[in-house]
Amino acid sequence: MIEVDLEALRRGDDMAFLELVNAYHPTLLRLALLYSPSREVAEEAVQETWIAVLRALDGFEGRSTLRTWICRILINVARRRSAAENRSLPFSSVADGSDGPDAPAVEPERFLRSGPYVGHWASPLHDWSTIPEHTLLAGELQDVVARAIEGLSDNQRVVITLRDVEGWTSDEVCELLSVDAGHQRVILHRARSRVRATLERYLSPEVTGAS
């Protein structure tokens, strides 16, 4: 997180504001894309957010971090712009039924349903250490991860992006999305499990040539 000279921003210091934009604009765009039906709508939401930030800086009271405050403005703007497309989710309710405590984190078919080892894995988990480094770093693999995240529920997509892509802490995500720590952990665990399952399918021996 960058050091922010709040007083310089409030004085209208152009360089201070440019540093703020350079630091947070990529995060705002990625977050806006999660709530928007298209990149164009997301970019418009980010631009409107920066205008709103400039107008509201004097009212920022520091009850949250500046980054969280800006991102909350972004979410509200993006949800309003995307409402007609039915892509928004309630700000105060980031979890839906699929993220409840009784929802399976891993597909049930991954486990044996009968026999002496009922409940055990039907096939062993993939050993990531056997995957060549060039495969793990390949752009194609990154695309697989991106598509896996895109295929998650809105709630899981937002949380895993903030935690694993943007590097936010659990406390920061809970504050931004108004969820408790336990609920956030459930959502994140289910999101990571689904992304891992996609990677396991992609990195199967048939695809990688690993023995």
mmCIF file of C-alpha atoms in Angstrom:
data_model
loop_
_atom_site.group_PDB
_atom_site.id
_atom_site.type_symbol
_atom_site.label_atom_id
_atom_site.label_comp_id
_atom_site.label_asym_id
_atom_site.label_seq_id
_atom_site.Cartn_x
_atom_site.Cartn_y
_atom_site.Cartn_z
ATOM 1 C CA MET A 1 0.000 0.000 0.000
ATOM 2 C CA ILE A 2 1.402 3.380 -0.979
ATOM 3 C CA GLU A 3 2.083 6.282 1.343
ATOM 4 C CA VAL A 4 -0.601 8.896 0.716
ATOM 5 C CA ASP A 5 -0.168 12.595 1.476
ATOM 6 C CA LEU A 6 -3.796 13.324 2.265
ATOM 7 C CA GLU A 7 -3.202 17.015 2.920
ATOM 8 C CA ALA A 8 -1.502 17.415 -0.464
ATOM 9 C CA LEU A 9 -4.472 15.740 -2.111
ATOM 10 C CA ARG A 10 -6.874 18.078 -0.351
ATOM 11 C CA ARG A 11 -4.801 21.077 -1.456
ATOM 12 C CA GLY A 12 -5.266 19.956 -5.037
ATOM 13 C CA ASP A 13 -1.663 18.855 -5.580
ATOM 14 C CA ASP A 14 -1.653 17.419 -9.102
ATOM 15 C CA MET A 15 1.411 15.233 -8.534
ATOM 16 C CA ALA A 16 -0.068 13.707 -5.377
ATOM 17 C CA PHE A 17 -3.273 12.872 -7.215
ATOM 18 C CA LEU A 18 -1.351 11.446 -10.187
ATOM 19 C CA GLU A 19 0.581 9.157 -7.829
ATOM 20 C CA LEU A 20 -2.704 8.022 -6.294
ATOM 21 C CA VAL A 21 -4.210 7.269 -9.703
ATOM 22 C CA ASN A 22 -1.107 5.390 -10.864
ATOM 23 C CA ALA A 23 -1.127 3.299 -7.697
ATOM 24 C CA TYR A 24 -4.815 2.380 -7.533
ATOM 25 C CA HIS A 25 -6.190 2.667 -11.075
ATOM 26 C CA PRO A 26 -5.327 -0.955 -12.067
ATOM 27 C CA THR A 27 -6.992 -2.268 -8.902
ATOM 28 C CA LEU A 28 -10.100 -0.177 -9.510
ATOM 29 C CA LEU A 29 -10.370 -1.379 -13.093
ATOM 30 C CA ARG A 30 -10.041 -5.048 -12.118
ATOM 31 C CA LEU A 31 -12.627 -4.557 -9.383
ATOM 32 C CA ALA A 32 -14.979 -2.696 -11.737
ATOM 33 C CA LEU A 33 -14.741 -5.529 -14.266
ATOM 34 C CA LEU A 34 -16.141 -7.898 -11.635
ATOM 35 C CA TYR A 35 -19.309 -5.813 -11.397
ATOM 36 C CA SER A 36 -19.620 -4.649 -15.005
ATOM 37 C CA PRO A 37 -21.023 -6.296 -18.149
ATOM 38 C CA SER A 38 -18.172 -5.001 -20.332
ATOM 39 C CA ARG A 39 -14.762 -3.387 -20.148
ATOM 40 C CA GLU A 40 -16.208 -0.163 -21.529
ATOM 41 C CA VAL A 41 -18.704 0.085 -18.671
ATOM 42 C CA ALA A 42 -15.953 -0.773 -16.179
ATOM 43 C CA GLU A 43 -13.660 1.963 -17.514
ATOM 44 C CA GLU A 44 -16.487 4.493 -17.317
ATOM 45 C CA ALA A 45 -17.119 3.462 -13.715
ATOM 46 C CA VAL A 46 -13.453 3.990 -12.841
ATOM 47 C CA GLN A 47 -13.413 7.444 -14.431
ATOM 48 C CA GLU A 48 -16.554 8.426 -12.547
ATOM 49 C CA THR A 49 -15.005 7.106 -9.350
ATOM 50 C CA TRP A 50 -11.935 9.333 -9.657
ATOM 51 C CA ILE A 51 -14.169 12.353 -10.195
ATOM 52 C CA ALA A 52 -16.182 11.406 -7.119
ATOM 53 C CA VAL A 53 -12.976 10.955 -5.095
ATOM 54 C CA LEU A 54 -11.795 14.456 -5.995
ATOM 55 C CA ARG A 55 -15.126 15.940 -4.970
ATOM 56 C CA ALA A 56 -15.394 14.010 -1.721
ATOM 57 C CA LEU A 57 -11.814 14.133 -0.375
ATOM 58 C CA ASP A 58 -12.636 16.878 2.123
ATOM 59 C CA GLY A 59 -15.264 14.595 3.615
ATOM 60 C CA PHE A 60 -12.939 11.613 4.060
ATOM 61 C CA GLU A 61 -12.758 11.053 7.820
ATOM 62 C CA GLY A 62 -10.194 8.273 7.921
ATOM 63 C CA ARG A 63 -12.461 5.681 9.510
ATOM 64 C CA SER A 64 -11.142 3.227 6.909
ATOM 65 C CA THR A 65 -8.038 3.298 4.749
ATOM 66 C CA LEU A 66 -8.099 5.619 1.768
ATOM 67 C CA ARG A 67 -7.850 2.613 -0.557
ATOM 68 C CA THR A 68 -10.885 0.956 1.026
ATOM 69 C CA TRP A 69 -12.832 4.228 0.865
ATOM 70 C CA ILE A 70 -12.008 4.665 -2.839
ATOM 71 C CA CYS A 71 -12.872 1.052 -3.637
ATOM 72 C CA ARG A 72 -16.198 1.386 -1.843
ATOM 73 C CA ILE A 73 -17.019 4.390 -4.029
ATOM 74 C CA LEU A 74 -16.021 2.348 -7.086
ATOM 75 C CA ILE A 75 -18.274 -0.558 -6.131
ATOM 76 C CA ASN A 76 -21.255 1.728 -5.634
ATOM 77 C CA VAL A 77 -20.631 3.440 -8.980
ATOM 78 C CA ALA A 78 -20.081 0.164 -10.845
ATOM 79 C CA ARG A 79 -23.189 -1.434 -9.357
ATOM 80 C CA ARG A 80 -25.323 1.549 -10.304
ATOM 81 C CA ARG A 81 -23.976 1.584 -13.868
ATOM 82 C CA SER A 82 -24.453 -2.164 -14.218
ATOM 83 C CA ALA A 83 -27.895 -2.403 -12.606
ATOM 84 C CA ALA A 84 -29.673 -2.548 -15.958
ATOM 85 C CA GLU A 85 -27.542 -5.535 -16.940
ATOM 86 C CA ASN A 86 -28.409 -7.419 -13.757
ATOM 87 C CA ARG A 87 -24.723 -7.978 -12.992
ATOM 88 C CA SER A 88 -24.640 -6.276 -9.597
ATOM 89 C CA LEU A 89 -24.776 -7.976 -6.217
ATOM 90 C CA PRO A 90 -25.917 -6.487 -2.900
ATOM 91 C CA PHE A 91 -23.074 -4.566 -1.286
ATOM 92 C CA SER A 92 -24.082 -5.641 2.211
ATOM 93 C CA SER A 93 -24.590 -9.284 1.216
ATOM 94 C CA VAL A 94 -21.594 -10.636 -0.644
ATOM 95 C CA ALA A 95 -22.552 -14.265 -0.074
ATOM 96 C CA ASP A 96 -25.344 -16.246 -1.655
ATOM 97 C CA GLY A 97 -26.692 -19.713 -1.043
ATOM 98 C CA SER A 98 -23.878 -21.400 -2.957
ATOM 99 C CA ASP A 99 -21.398 -20.017 -0.431
ATOM 100 C CA GLY A 100 -23.260 -21.213 2.650
ATOM 101 C CA PRO A 101 -21.621 -23.425 5.272
ATOM 102 C CA ASP A 102 -23.342 -26.551 3.920
ATOM 103 C CA ALA A 103 -22.325 -26.066 0.286
ATOM 104 C CA PRO A 104 -19.578 -28.456 -0.879
ATOM 105 C CA ALA A 105 -16.155 -26.891 -1.385
ATOM 106 C CA VAL A 106 -15.185 -29.706 -3.760
ATOM 107 C CA GLU A 107 -17.390 -31.588 -6.193
ATOM 108 C CA PRO A 108 -18.875 -34.682 -4.435
ATOM 109 C CA GLU A 109 -17.838 -36.932 -7.331
ATOM 110 C CA ARG A 110 -14.207 -36.383 -6.327
ATOM 111 C CA PHE A 111 -14.791 -38.777 -3.383
ATOM 112 C CA LEU A 112 -15.536 -42.495 -3.208
ATOM 113 C CA ARG A 113 -19.195 -43.148 -2.451
ATOM 114 C CA SER A 114 -19.014 -46.824 -1.526
ATOM 115 C CA GLY A 115 -16.636 -49.533 -0.382
ATOM 116 C CA PRO A 116 -14.192 -49.623 2.518
ATOM 117 C CA TYR A 117 -12.693 -46.247 1.622
ATOM 118 C CA VAL A 118 -15.944 -44.319 1.271
ATOM 119 C CA GLY A 119 -15.355 -40.600 1.683
ATOM 120 C CA HIS A 120 -11.721 -40.789 0.544
ATOM 121 C CA TRP A 121 -10.434 -39.149 -2.643
ATOM 122 C CA ALA A 122 -11.423 -41.141 -5.739
ATOM 123 C CA SER A 123 -8.107 -40.115 -7.298
ATOM 124 C CA PRO A 124 -5.055 -38.536 -5.637
ATOM 125 C CA LEU A 125 -4.590 -34.785 -5.698
ATOM 126 C CA HIS A 126 -2.210 -33.530 -8.322
ATOM 127 C CA ASP A 127 1.408 -33.239 -7.229
ATOM 128 C CA TRP A 128 2.327 -29.705 -8.304
ATOM 129 C CA SER A 129 6.041 -30.432 -7.791
ATOM 130 C CA THR A 130 6.032 -32.689 -10.866
ATOM 131 C CA ILE A 131 4.929 -29.880 -13.186
ATOM 132 C CA PRO A 132 7.784 -28.289 -15.181
ATOM 133 C CA GLU A 133 8.442 -24.685 -14.190
ATOM 134 C CA HIS A 134 7.999 -23.431 -17.745
ATOM 135 C CA THR A 135 4.481 -24.908 -17.714
ATOM 136 C CA LEU A 136 3.558 -23.217 -14.448
ATOM 137 C CA LEU A 137 4.803 -19.863 -15.708
ATOM 138 C CA ALA A 138 3.253 -20.112 -19.149
ATOM 139 C CA GLY A 139 0.848 -17.424 -20.244
ATOM 140 C CA GLU A 140 -1.622 -20.108 -21.263
ATOM 141 C CA LEU A 141 -1.776 -21.352 -17.679
ATOM 142 C CA GLN A 142 -2.419 -17.820 -16.459
ATOM 143 C CA ASP A 143 -5.284 -17.625 -18.932
ATOM 144 C CA VAL A 144 -6.676 -20.857 -17.497
ATOM 145 C CA VAL A 145 -6.620 -19.351 -14.003
ATOM 146 C CA ALA A 146 -8.264 -16.152 -15.268
ATOM 147 C CA ARG A 147 -11.033 -18.120 -16.974
ATOM 148 C CA ALA A 148 -11.507 -20.253 -13.865
ATOM 149 C CA ILE A 149 -11.975 -17.135 -11.754
ATOM 150 C CA GLU A 150 -14.346 -15.669 -14.341
ATOM 151 C CA GLY A 151 -16.477 -18.811 -14.068
ATOM 152 C CA LEU A 152 -16.967 -18.456 -10.310
ATOM 153 C CA SER A 153 -20.054 -16.982 -8.690
ATOM 154 C CA ASP A 154 -19.999 -13.189 -8.311
ATOM 155 C CA ASN A 155 -19.253 -13.498 -4.606
ATOM 156 C CA GLN A 156 -16.376 -15.925 -4.990
ATOM 157 C CA ARG A 157 -14.927 -13.977 -7.905
ATOM 158 C CA VAL A 158 -14.814 -10.733 -5.915
ATOM 159 C CA VAL A 159 -13.245 -12.281 -2.821
ATOM 160 C CA ILE A 160 -10.579 -14.380 -4.568
ATOM 161 C CA THR A 161 -9.621 -11.428 -6.770
ATOM 162 C CA LEU A 162 -9.166 -9.140 -3.786
ATOM 163 C CA ARG A 163 -7.292 -11.728 -1.710
ATOM 164 C CA ASP A 164 -5.182 -13.612 -4.264
ATOM 165 C CA VAL A 165 -4.822 -11.147 -7.131
ATOM 166 C CA GLU A 166 -4.795 -7.794 -5.338
ATOM 167 C CA GLY A 167 -3.196 -9.101 -2.148
ATOM 168 C CA TRP A 168 -5.717 -7.645 0.292
ATOM 169 C CA THR A 169 -5.795 -8.958 3.840
ATOM 170 C CA SER A 170 -8.804 -10.738 5.270
ATOM 171 C CA ASP A 171 -9.603 -7.726 7.467
ATOM 172 C CA GLU A 172 -9.504 -5.354 4.483
ATOM 173 C CA VAL A 173 -11.844 -7.528 2.434
ATOM 174 C CA CYS A 174 -14.261 -7.910 5.339
ATOM 175 C CA GLU A 175 -14.320 -4.148 5.860
ATOM 176 C CA LEU A 176 -14.863 -3.377 2.179
ATOM 177 C CA LEU A 177 -17.600 -5.974 1.634
ATOM 178 C CA SER A 178 -19.191 -5.795 5.104
ATOM 179 C CA VAL A 179 -18.890 -9.522 5.824
ATOM 180 C CA ASP A 180 -17.534 -11.261 8.898
ATOM 181 C CA ALA A 181 -14.192 -13.057 8.861
ATOM 182 C CA GLY A 182 -15.694 -16.541 9.006
ATOM 183 C CA HIS A 183 -17.952 -15.935 6.036
ATOM 184 C CA GLN A 184 -15.113 -14.459 4.025
ATOM 185 C CA ARG A 185 -12.977 -17.541 4.730
ATOM 186 C CA VAL A 186 -15.756 -19.845 3.525
ATOM 187 C CA ILE A 187 -16.160 -17.912 0.271
ATOM 188 C CA LEU A 188 -12.405 -17.797 -0.327
ATOM 189 C CA HIS A 189 -11.956 -21.503 0.408
ATOM 190 C CA ARG A 190 -14.680 -22.485 -2.041
ATOM 191 C CA ALA A 191 -13.292 -20.161 -4.714
ATOM 192 C CA ARG A 192 -9.773 -21.532 -4.322
ATOM 193 C CA SER A 193 -11.064 -25.116 -4.376
ATOM 194 C CA ARG A 194 -12.887 -24.560 -7.655
ATOM 195 C CA VAL A 195 -9.899 -22.843 -9.262
ATOM 196 C CA ARG A 196 -7.627 -25.662 -8.080
ATOM 197 C CA ALA A 197 -9.983 -28.251 -9.582
ATOM 198 C CA THR A 198 -9.799 -26.448 -12.929
ATOM 199 C CA LEU A 199 -6.007 -26.402 -12.742
ATOM 200 C CA GLU A 200 -5.897 -30.096 -11.895
ATOM 201 C CA ARG A 201 -7.911 -30.908 -14.975
ATOM 202 C CA TYR A 202 -5.684 -28.713 -17.136
ATOM 203 C CA LEU A 203 -2.455 -30.059 -15.635
ATOM 204 C CA SER A 204 -3.415 -33.705 -15.928
ATOM 205 C CA PRO A 205 -0.700 -36.048 -17.269
ATOM 206 C CA GLU A 206 -2.577 -36.275 -20.564
ATOM 207 C CA VAL A 207 -2.099 -32.521 -21.050
ATOM 208 C CA THR A 208 1.355 -31.946 -19.564
ATOM 209 C CA GLY A 209 2.993 -35.203 -20.588
ATOM 210 C CA ALA A 210 4.137 -35.730 -16.990
ATOM 211 C CA SER A 211 4.488 -39.304 -15.810
#
